[in-house]
Short mmCIF file of N, CA and C in Angstrom, two decimals:
data_model
loop_
_atom_site.label_atom_id
_atom_site.label_comp_id
_atom_site.label_asym_id
_atom_site.label_seq_id
_atom_site.Cartn_x
_atom_site.Cartn_y
_atom_site.Cartn_z
N LEU T 27 139.35 87.49 32.66
CA LEU T 27 138.17 88.32 32.48
C LEU T 27 137.96 88.55 30.99
N TYR T 28 136.77 88.23 30.50
CA TYR T 28 136.43 88.41 29.09
C TYR T 28 135.55 89.64 28.92
N THR T 29 135.71 90.29 27.77
CA THR T 29 134.94 91.50 27.46
C THR T 29 134.43 91.42 26.03
N GLU T 30 133.80 92.50 25.58
CA GLU T 30 133.33 92.58 24.19
C GLU T 30 134.50 92.48 23.21
N ALA T 31 135.69 92.89 23.63
CA ALA T 31 136.88 92.78 22.78
C ALA T 31 137.24 91.31 22.51
N ASP T 32 136.73 90.42 23.36
CA ASP T 32 136.97 88.98 23.20
C ASP T 32 135.82 88.28 22.48
N GLY T 33 134.88 89.06 21.93
CA GLY T 33 133.77 88.48 21.18
C GLY T 33 132.46 88.37 21.92
N LEU T 34 132.43 88.71 23.21
CA LEU T 34 131.14 88.69 23.93
C LEU T 34 130.22 89.74 23.32
N PRO T 35 128.94 89.43 23.14
CA PRO T 35 128.01 90.41 22.57
C PRO T 35 127.75 91.60 23.49
N ASN T 36 127.99 91.41 24.80
CA ASN T 36 127.74 92.45 25.78
C ASN T 36 128.58 92.16 27.03
N HIS T 37 129.00 93.20 27.73
CA HIS T 37 129.81 93.00 28.94
C HIS T 37 128.98 92.52 30.14
N ASN T 38 127.66 92.65 30.06
CA ASN T 38 126.77 92.22 31.14
C ASN T 38 126.45 90.73 30.96
N VAL T 39 127.20 89.88 31.63
CA VAL T 39 126.98 88.44 31.53
C VAL T 39 126.04 88.02 32.65
N ARG T 40 124.89 87.47 32.26
CA ARG T 40 123.84 87.10 33.22
C ARG T 40 123.99 85.68 33.73
N GLY T 41 124.69 84.85 32.99
CA GLY T 41 124.88 83.47 33.40
C GLY T 41 125.95 82.81 32.55
N ILE T 42 126.60 81.80 33.12
CA ILE T 42 127.59 81.03 32.38
C ILE T 42 127.39 79.55 32.69
N THR T 43 127.80 78.70 31.75
CA THR T 43 127.76 77.27 31.97
C THR T 43 128.81 76.61 31.10
N LEU T 44 129.22 75.45 31.51
CA LEU T 44 130.18 74.65 30.76
C LEU T 44 129.45 73.40 30.28
N ASP T 45 129.49 73.13 28.97
CA ASP T 45 128.78 71.96 28.47
C ASP T 45 129.69 70.73 28.46
N GLY T 46 129.14 69.59 28.07
CA GLY T 46 129.86 68.32 28.09
C GLY T 46 131.05 68.27 27.14
N ALA T 47 131.08 69.16 26.15
CA ALA T 47 132.19 69.22 25.20
C ALA T 47 133.28 70.19 25.66
N GLY T 48 133.11 70.76 26.86
CA GLY T 48 134.10 71.68 27.39
C GLY T 48 133.98 73.10 26.87
N ARG T 49 132.83 73.43 26.25
CA ARG T 49 132.60 74.78 25.75
C ARG T 49 132.02 75.65 26.86
N LEU T 50 132.53 76.87 26.95
CA LEU T 50 132.03 77.85 27.92
C LEU T 50 130.97 78.70 27.24
N TRP T 51 129.75 78.68 27.77
CA TRP T 51 128.63 79.45 27.22
C TRP T 51 128.32 80.62 28.13
N ALA T 52 127.98 81.76 27.54
CA ALA T 52 127.62 82.96 28.29
C ALA T 52 126.26 83.49 27.82
N ALA T 53 125.45 83.90 28.76
CA ALA T 53 124.14 84.52 28.48
C ALA T 53 124.28 86.02 28.67
N THR T 54 123.90 86.82 27.66
CA THR T 54 123.98 88.28 27.77
C THR T 54 122.70 88.90 27.24
N PRO T 55 122.47 90.19 27.51
CA PRO T 55 121.28 90.87 26.98
C PRO T 55 121.30 91.03 25.46
N ARG T 56 122.45 90.77 24.84
CA ARG T 56 122.55 90.89 23.39
C ARG T 56 122.81 89.54 22.72
N GLY T 57 122.49 88.47 23.42
CA GLY T 57 122.59 87.14 22.85
C GLY T 57 123.56 86.23 23.58
N PRO T 58 123.46 84.93 23.29
CA PRO T 58 124.39 83.98 23.87
C PRO T 58 125.70 83.97 23.09
N ALA T 59 126.73 83.45 23.73
CA ALA T 59 128.03 83.32 23.07
C ALA T 59 128.72 82.08 23.62
N VAL T 60 129.59 81.49 22.80
CA VAL T 60 130.30 80.28 23.19
C VAL T 60 131.80 80.46 22.95
N LEU T 61 132.56 79.93 23.89
CA LEU T 61 134.02 79.90 23.75
C LEU T 61 134.42 78.44 23.63
N GLU T 62 134.87 78.06 22.45
CA GLU T 62 135.30 76.68 22.19
C GLU T 62 136.62 76.42 22.92
N PRO T 63 136.87 75.16 23.33
CA PRO T 63 138.15 74.85 23.97
C PRO T 63 139.32 75.25 23.06
N GLY T 64 140.25 75.97 23.61
CA GLY T 64 141.43 76.40 22.86
C GLY T 64 141.24 77.66 22.03
N ALA T 65 140.00 78.15 21.94
CA ALA T 65 139.73 79.37 21.15
C ALA T 65 140.12 80.61 21.94
N ALA T 66 140.43 81.66 21.22
CA ALA T 66 140.81 82.93 21.85
C ALA T 66 139.63 83.89 21.95
N ARG T 67 138.58 83.66 21.13
CA ARG T 67 137.44 84.58 21.08
C ARG T 67 136.12 83.81 21.18
N PHE T 68 135.12 84.47 21.75
CA PHE T 68 133.77 83.93 21.79
C PHE T 68 133.14 84.03 20.40
N ARG T 69 132.22 83.12 20.13
CA ARG T 69 131.36 83.21 18.95
C ARG T 69 129.98 83.61 19.46
N ALA T 70 129.47 84.73 18.95
CA ALA T 70 128.16 85.23 19.38
C ALA T 70 127.07 84.71 18.44
N PHE T 71 125.87 84.53 19.00
CA PHE T 71 124.70 84.08 18.23
C PHE T 71 123.62 85.15 18.31
N GLY T 72 122.76 85.20 17.28
CA GLY T 72 121.69 86.18 17.24
C GLY T 72 120.50 85.69 16.45
N LEU T 73 119.66 86.61 16.03
CA LEU T 73 118.45 86.28 15.28
C LEU T 73 118.77 85.49 14.02
N GLN T 74 119.88 85.81 13.36
CA GLN T 74 120.26 85.14 12.13
C GLN T 74 120.57 83.65 12.36
N ASP T 75 120.74 83.26 13.62
CA ASP T 75 121.03 81.86 13.96
C ASP T 75 119.78 81.10 14.40
N GLY T 76 118.61 81.72 14.28
CA GLY T 76 117.36 81.06 14.61
C GLY T 76 116.82 81.34 15.99
N LEU T 77 117.42 82.27 16.71
CA LEU T 77 116.89 82.62 18.03
C LEU T 77 115.62 83.46 17.90
N PRO T 78 114.65 83.28 18.82
CA PRO T 78 113.42 84.07 18.77
C PRO T 78 113.58 85.47 19.37
N GLY T 79 114.75 85.80 19.83
CA GLY T 79 115.11 87.08 20.42
C GLY T 79 116.58 87.00 20.78
N VAL T 80 117.13 88.05 21.34
CA VAL T 80 118.54 87.98 21.68
C VAL T 80 118.83 88.09 23.17
N SER T 81 117.94 88.66 23.92
CA SER T 81 118.21 88.88 25.34
C SER T 81 118.02 87.58 26.12
N VAL T 82 119.12 87.07 26.66
CA VAL T 82 119.11 85.80 27.39
C VAL T 82 119.26 86.07 28.89
N ASN T 83 118.31 85.54 29.67
CA ASN T 83 118.36 85.71 31.13
C ASN T 83 119.25 84.68 31.80
N GLN T 84 119.21 83.44 31.32
CA GLN T 84 119.96 82.36 31.96
C GLN T 84 120.29 81.30 30.92
N ILE T 85 121.33 80.56 31.18
CA ILE T 85 121.79 79.50 30.29
C ILE T 85 122.25 78.34 31.16
N PHE T 86 121.87 77.12 30.79
CA PHE T 86 122.24 75.97 31.61
C PHE T 86 122.23 74.70 30.78
N VAL T 87 122.88 73.68 31.30
CA VAL T 87 122.90 72.36 30.68
C VAL T 87 121.95 71.48 31.48
N GLY T 88 121.02 70.83 30.78
CA GLY T 88 120.03 69.97 31.42
C GLY T 88 120.57 68.59 31.72
N GLN T 89 119.71 67.74 32.27
CA GLN T 89 120.10 66.40 32.71
C GLN T 89 120.61 65.52 31.57
N GLN T 90 120.10 65.72 30.36
CA GLN T 90 120.52 64.91 29.23
C GLN T 90 121.65 65.56 28.43
N GLY T 91 122.26 66.59 29.00
CA GLY T 91 123.38 67.25 28.36
C GLY T 91 123.02 68.29 27.33
N ARG T 92 121.74 68.60 27.21
CA ARG T 92 121.31 69.61 26.25
C ARG T 92 121.46 71.00 26.85
N LEU T 93 121.77 71.96 25.99
CA LEU T 93 121.91 73.35 26.42
C LEU T 93 120.56 74.04 26.31
N TRP T 94 120.20 74.80 27.34
CA TRP T 94 118.93 75.51 27.38
C TRP T 94 119.17 76.99 27.67
N LEU T 95 118.37 77.83 27.01
CA LEU T 95 118.42 79.28 27.22
C LEU T 95 117.05 79.76 27.65
N ALA T 96 116.99 80.54 28.71
CA ALA T 96 115.77 81.20 29.15
C ALA T 96 115.85 82.65 28.65
N MET T 97 114.94 82.99 27.73
CA MET T 97 114.99 84.28 27.06
C MET T 97 114.12 85.32 27.78
N ASP T 98 114.44 86.60 27.58
CA ASP T 98 113.64 87.70 28.14
C ASP T 98 112.20 87.68 27.64
N ASN T 99 111.98 87.19 26.42
CA ASN T 99 110.64 87.21 25.84
C ASN T 99 109.83 85.97 26.23
N PHE T 100 110.22 85.30 27.31
CA PHE T 100 109.54 84.15 27.89
C PHE T 100 109.64 82.89 27.04
N HIS T 101 110.55 82.86 26.09
CA HIS T 101 110.80 81.65 25.32
C HIS T 101 111.86 80.81 26.02
N LEU T 102 111.68 79.51 25.92
CA LEU T 102 112.69 78.56 26.34
C LEU T 102 113.28 77.99 25.06
N VAL T 103 114.59 78.03 24.93
CA VAL T 103 115.25 77.64 23.69
C VAL T 103 116.25 76.52 23.98
N GLU T 104 116.18 75.48 23.16
CA GLU T 104 117.13 74.37 23.25
C GLU T 104 118.17 74.51 22.15
N TYR T 105 119.42 74.22 22.48
CA TYR T 105 120.49 74.18 21.48
C TYR T 105 120.99 72.75 21.40
N ALA T 106 120.79 72.12 20.26
CA ALA T 106 121.23 70.74 20.06
C ALA T 106 121.53 70.54 18.59
N GLY T 107 122.54 69.78 18.31
CA GLY T 107 122.90 69.50 16.93
C GLY T 107 123.29 70.75 16.14
N GLY T 108 123.80 71.77 16.85
CA GLY T 108 124.21 72.99 16.18
C GLY T 108 123.08 73.92 15.79
N ARG T 109 121.86 73.67 16.33
CA ARG T 109 120.70 74.49 15.99
C ARG T 109 119.93 74.90 17.24
N PHE T 110 119.31 76.07 17.15
CA PHE T 110 118.44 76.56 18.22
C PHE T 110 117.00 76.19 17.87
N ARG T 111 116.25 75.76 18.92
CA ARG T 111 114.84 75.41 18.73
C ARG T 111 114.05 76.01 19.88
N SER T 112 113.08 76.86 19.52
CA SER T 112 112.25 77.52 20.53
C SER T 112 111.15 76.56 20.98
N ILE T 113 111.01 76.42 22.30
CA ILE T 113 109.99 75.54 22.87
C ILE T 113 108.69 76.31 23.08
N GLY T 114 108.77 77.57 23.33
CA GLY T 114 107.56 78.35 23.51
C GLY T 114 107.81 79.61 24.27
#
């Protein structure tokens, strides 16, 4: 069980997914976070990382292996190449 003490931005996890690199991603009301394989703590992301907001409703990996975030503000965000890109 992971908590804010482990680097999660919020204890309310709305969704989780595992990407092709074995990273565990979590969607929270205070932003997404990733746990790298072998890491002890999550890395949280926020506005400073290029997100159009922080509240994430869902997180998933698409058919081509790209990570997608469905945001509270109705934005769809893609994470690829270490960068977030808002689709709209």
